[in-house]
Amino acid sequence: MKKPISDYHIHTPLCNHASGEPAEYCEQAIKMGLEEIGFSDHAPLVAYEDPNVTMQHDQLPDYYKMMEMVKNEFNDRLRIKIGIEADFIPGYEARTKKILDDYPYDFVIGSVHFIDDWAFDNPDIVQSWSDKDVDQVYINYYEMLRQSAATGLFNIMGHVDLVKKFKHRPGRDLSDEIEKTAKVFKDSGVAVEINTAGLRKPAQEMYPAARDLAIYCVAGVPLTFGSDAHTPDEVGKDFDKAIELARSVGYTEYALFKQREIERVVKID
Ligand code: ZN
Ligand code: FE
Ligand code: FE
Ligand code: ZN
C-alpha cells in the first residue's frame, strides 16, 4: 500500500518548542518520499500570549515570509502548502478570524488544547488531571471540538482525541459523543486528520483511535494526514501505519487543500 503523499501537520521554531529550520523539514519530507507538505505552526492564542506555546502575534508576518521563502527554495522539488494550527477560544472568534484572514493560508487546522483555561495536554502539569472526572473531561472536550468545527474558522480538525494523550481513558463507551461530533464535522465541512504523534506519546496510538475514525468515515468526513512534527526527523513518521489505519476503517481517499478548500483527493490503493 502506498504511503500518504502529504504531511499537513508540521511546526517551525517560531512556536519555541520545535527545532530545526523549515528547509530541514522539507529535506526530510523528500527523503521520506512525500510529494507535498503543509506547514501548520501554532497561531497566537488570541486571549493572551504564551511564547513557549505558540508564535507571538507580531511574528505572524515573519511566519508567512519564512513560508514563502522555503516554498520558493523548494519550488521544483516539493509542493509546499502554507497552513496554520489555531485554537478556538470561546468569546474570541472575531479576533481569531481576523488573524486567520490576514494571510491566504491553504488550510487552517483547528485544535482543542484547552478546556476552559486548562491546558490538558501540557506535560508540565499532567498532575492537574488527578482531581478530574475523566469521563466529564472527555465530554467537555468533544463539546469544544464541535463548537470549534461549527465556527467555520477551520478546515481540518487536529488530533481529535488528544484527551487520551497521557492514557487517561473514559470509564464508559463514548461512541454517542463521537457520532454527534462527526455529524457536526460533516455539516461544517471540515476534514479530520490522522495524526501520528500519538504513537510518540504515552497513549501509544494515533489520533484518533480506529473506532472513532470509523465513525468519521461513515459520516463522510474528509481525511488528511499529519505527523505533528516538532523536529525534522518526525516528518512523515509512521505514515505506513497511518495509511493502513485509514484503509482499515473504510477510507478510500484523502484530501489535499489549497486556498482553504479541498484542491483534489488522492485515492488510497
Ligand atoms: Zn506544538
Ligand atoms: Fe496541537
Ligand atoms: Fe501541532
Ligand atoms: Zn498539534
XYZ file of C-alpha atoms and ligand atoms in Angstrom:
273
model
C 0.000 0.000 0.000
C 1.365 3.388 -0.995
C 2.073 5.744 1.911
C 0.290 9.121 2.015
C 1.980 11.643 -0.279
C 1.226 14.585 2.010
C 2.024 15.614 5.599
C -0.114 18.564 6.673
C 0.917 18.997 10.302
C 4.421 20.421 10.612
C 5.724 23.012 13.077
C 8.529 25.582 12.965
C 10.833 27.031 15.645
C 8.627 30.129 15.879
C 6.471 28.341 18.473
C 9.576 27.962 20.694
C 9.038 24.264 21.348
C 10.022 22.911 17.921
C 13.535 22.760 16.497
C 15.106 22.688 13.050
C 14.843 25.040 10.105
C 11.885 24.721 7.707
C 14.303 23.638 4.966
C 15.383 20.682 7.114
C 11.749 19.586 7.443
C 11.454 19.825 3.661
C 14.605 17.788 3.053
C 13.275 15.092 5.366
C 9.922 15.140 3.527
C 11.719 14.485 0.244
C 13.752 11.729 1.867
C 10.522 10.149 3.150
C 9.080 10.142 -0.369
C 6.444 12.817 0.263
C 5.282 14.936 -2.659
C 3.616 17.660 -0.648
C 3.800 19.104 2.850
C 1.850 21.732 4.697
C 3.400 23.739 7.498
C 0.973 24.476 10.321
C 2.700 26.177 13.198
C 0.829 27.303 16.301
C -1.013 30.586 15.748
C -1.004 33.054 18.662
C -3.539 32.365 21.387
C -5.813 35.316 20.982
C -6.798 35.625 24.644
C -3.198 36.068 25.832
C 0.377 35.464 24.656
C 2.435 32.469 25.747
C 5.731 32.462 23.849
C 6.525 28.848 24.797
C 3.305 27.504 23.329
C 2.720 29.490 20.131
C 4.279 32.154 17.977
C 3.669 35.719 19.096
C 1.163 37.912 17.364
C 3.870 40.117 15.873
C 5.606 37.033 14.409
C 2.764 36.241 12.014
C 4.343 38.308 9.210
C 7.694 36.550 9.816
C 5.945 33.189 9.658
C 4.300 33.894 6.345
C 7.508 35.362 4.892
C 9.525 32.370 6.064
C 6.967 30.059 4.440
C 7.066 31.900 1.132
C 10.858 31.733 1.134
C 11.009 27.999 1.753
C 8.282 27.463 -0.816
C 10.397 29.240 -3.422
C 13.544 27.443 -2.345
C 11.945 24.014 -2.861
C 9.902 25.119 -5.830
C 10.569 22.177 -8.171
C 11.408 19.540 -5.534
C 8.439 19.601 -3.159
C 4.972 21.139 -3.136
C 4.632 23.260 -0.024
C 1.318 24.462 1.345
C 1.122 27.200 3.949
C -1.202 26.364 6.795
C -1.511 27.228 10.451
C -2.796 25.489 13.591
C -5.147 27.546 15.737
C -7.201 27.136 18.874
C -10.791 28.191 19.221
C -11.037 30.270 22.384
C -14.720 30.890 23.171
C -15.528 34.584 23.018
C -12.550 35.373 20.793
C -13.980 34.207 17.460
C -13.751 37.606 15.768
C -10.107 38.144 16.715
C -9.260 34.596 15.692
C -10.963 35.122 12.348
C -9.020 38.337 11.833
C -5.689 36.575 12.463
C -6.580 33.720 10.124
C -7.824 36.022 7.370
C -4.695 38.196 7.404
C -2.830 35.787 5.101
C -4.040 33.488 2.309
C -3.407 30.181 4.072
C -4.019 26.938 2.201
C -5.623 25.378 5.263
C -6.212 26.037 8.941
C -6.037 23.210 11.468
C -8.445 23.731 14.342
C -7.147 22.169 17.538
C -8.521 21.953 21.037
C -5.635 22.157 23.535
C -7.656 23.867 26.286
C -10.816 23.125 28.207
C -11.747 26.423 29.784
C -8.268 27.646 30.756
C -6.887 24.182 31.435
C -4.086 23.053 29.109
C -4.993 19.387 29.498
C -2.242 18.190 27.118
C 0.630 20.101 28.743
C 3.095 17.525 30.108
C 4.362 20.011 32.713
C 1.018 19.980 34.521
C -0.064 16.395 33.959
C -0.816 16.041 37.697
C -3.652 18.509 37.176
C -5.619 15.522 35.869
C -5.629 13.893 39.321
C -8.730 15.671 40.634
C -10.637 15.473 37.339
C -13.601 13.294 36.396
C -12.125 11.716 33.267
C -15.482 10.959 31.624
C -16.512 14.575 32.101
C -13.216 15.789 30.638
C -13.880 13.722 27.522
C -17.436 15.016 27.238
C -16.282 18.622 27.631
C -13.515 18.019 25.100
C -15.925 16.730 22.456
C -18.245 19.639 23.120
C -15.315 22.004 22.468
C -14.433 20.128 19.278
C -17.989 20.511 17.995
C -18.055 24.196 18.875
C -14.695 24.672 17.145
C -15.805 22.982 13.932
C -19.076 24.923 13.906
C -17.291 28.302 13.994
C -16.345 27.853 10.334
C -12.849 29.102 11.160
C -11.121 25.816 10.393
C -10.601 23.370 7.522
C -9.098 20.377 9.312
C -9.696 19.329 12.904
C -6.419 18.378 14.602
C -5.701 15.291 16.737
C -9.388 14.763 17.539
C -8.920 12.648 20.650
C -5.964 14.487 22.165
C -7.508 13.952 25.625
C -6.103 10.409 25.567
C -2.517 11.714 25.316
C -1.467 10.673 28.840
C -3.520 7.482 28.740
C -6.499 8.721 30.774
C -9.320 6.559 29.477
C -13.063 7.123 29.843
C -14.944 4.668 32.017
C -17.772 4.198 29.555
C -18.352 3.955 25.825
C -18.499 7.446 24.321
C -19.497 6.491 20.768
C -22.566 8.723 21.049
C -20.289 11.730 21.611
C -18.142 10.812 18.593
C -21.237 10.332 16.430
C -22.537 13.771 17.386
C -19.109 15.238 16.699
C -18.826 13.504 13.314
C -22.195 14.921 12.284
C -21.134 18.454 13.197
C -17.838 17.989 11.311
C -19.717 16.837 8.223
C -22.233 19.683 8.415
C -19.433 22.219 8.977
C -17.413 20.963 6.009
C -14.255 20.251 8.000
C -11.873 17.357 7.461
C -10.337 15.202 10.161
C -6.648 14.230 10.342
C -4.866 11.046 11.209
C -2.113 12.420 13.437
C 0.743 10.014 14.093
C 2.159 11.967 17.058
C 0.043 9.928 19.482
C 2.347 6.972 18.799
C 5.167 9.001 20.346
C 3.147 9.863 23.475
C 2.023 7.776 26.485
C -1.226 6.961 24.625
C 0.893 4.932 22.169
C -1.680 5.168 19.403
C -2.501 7.542 16.607
C -5.126 10.266 16.969
C -7.928 9.394 16.558
C -8.470 5.797 17.661
C -9.584 3.385 14.920
C -13.105 3.119 16.350
C -13.533 6.886 16.223
C -12.036 7.196 12.764
C -14.527 4.606 11.503
C -17.346 6.866 12.720
C -15.891 9.904 10.915
C -15.525 7.781 7.778
C -19.162 6.626 7.862
C -20.268 10.245 8.359
C -18.400 11.228 5.175
C -15.820 13.491 6.810
C -12.781 14.051 4.518
C -9.350 12.912 5.703
C -5.810 14.331 5.836
C -2.544 13.021 7.298
C -0.197 14.771 9.713
C 2.873 13.863 11.739
C 2.680 16.906 14.039
C 6.451 17.120 13.533
C 8.258 19.336 16.036
C 11.665 18.119 14.777
C 12.684 17.407 11.167
C 13.092 13.662 11.746
C 9.389 13.384 12.616
C 8.139 14.424 9.163
C 6.101 11.634 7.583
C 6.741 9.426 10.586
C 4.666 6.223 10.841
C 2.760 7.061 7.665
C 2.765 3.369 6.708
C 0.684 2.720 9.841
C -1.465 5.777 9.152
C -2.499 4.691 5.668
C -3.204 1.200 6.965
C -5.452 2.691 9.667
C -7.285 4.812 7.091
C -7.880 1.870 4.803
C -8.871 -0.478 7.616
C -11.784 1.746 8.689
C -13.026 2.254 5.133
C -11.417 5.444 3.832
C -10.743 5.198 0.082
C -9.272 8.671 -0.414
C -7.762 11.677 1.342
C -7.766 15.364 0.620
C -5.228 17.972 -0.431
C -6.017 21.616 0.300
C -5.365 24.884 -1.473
C -6.629 28.347 -0.518
C -8.712 26.842 2.272
C -10.615 24.408 0.071
C -10.157 20.837 -0.999
C -7.988 21.071 -4.094
C -8.252 17.407 -5.032
C -8.406 13.959 -3.490
C -5.860 11.173 -3.668
C -7.063 7.583 -3.896
C -5.856 5.058 -1.353
C -4.864 1.936 -3.250
Zn 3.362 22.154 19.379
Fe -1.940 20.577 18.566
Fe 0.669 20.647 16.066
Zn -0.915 19.698 17.050
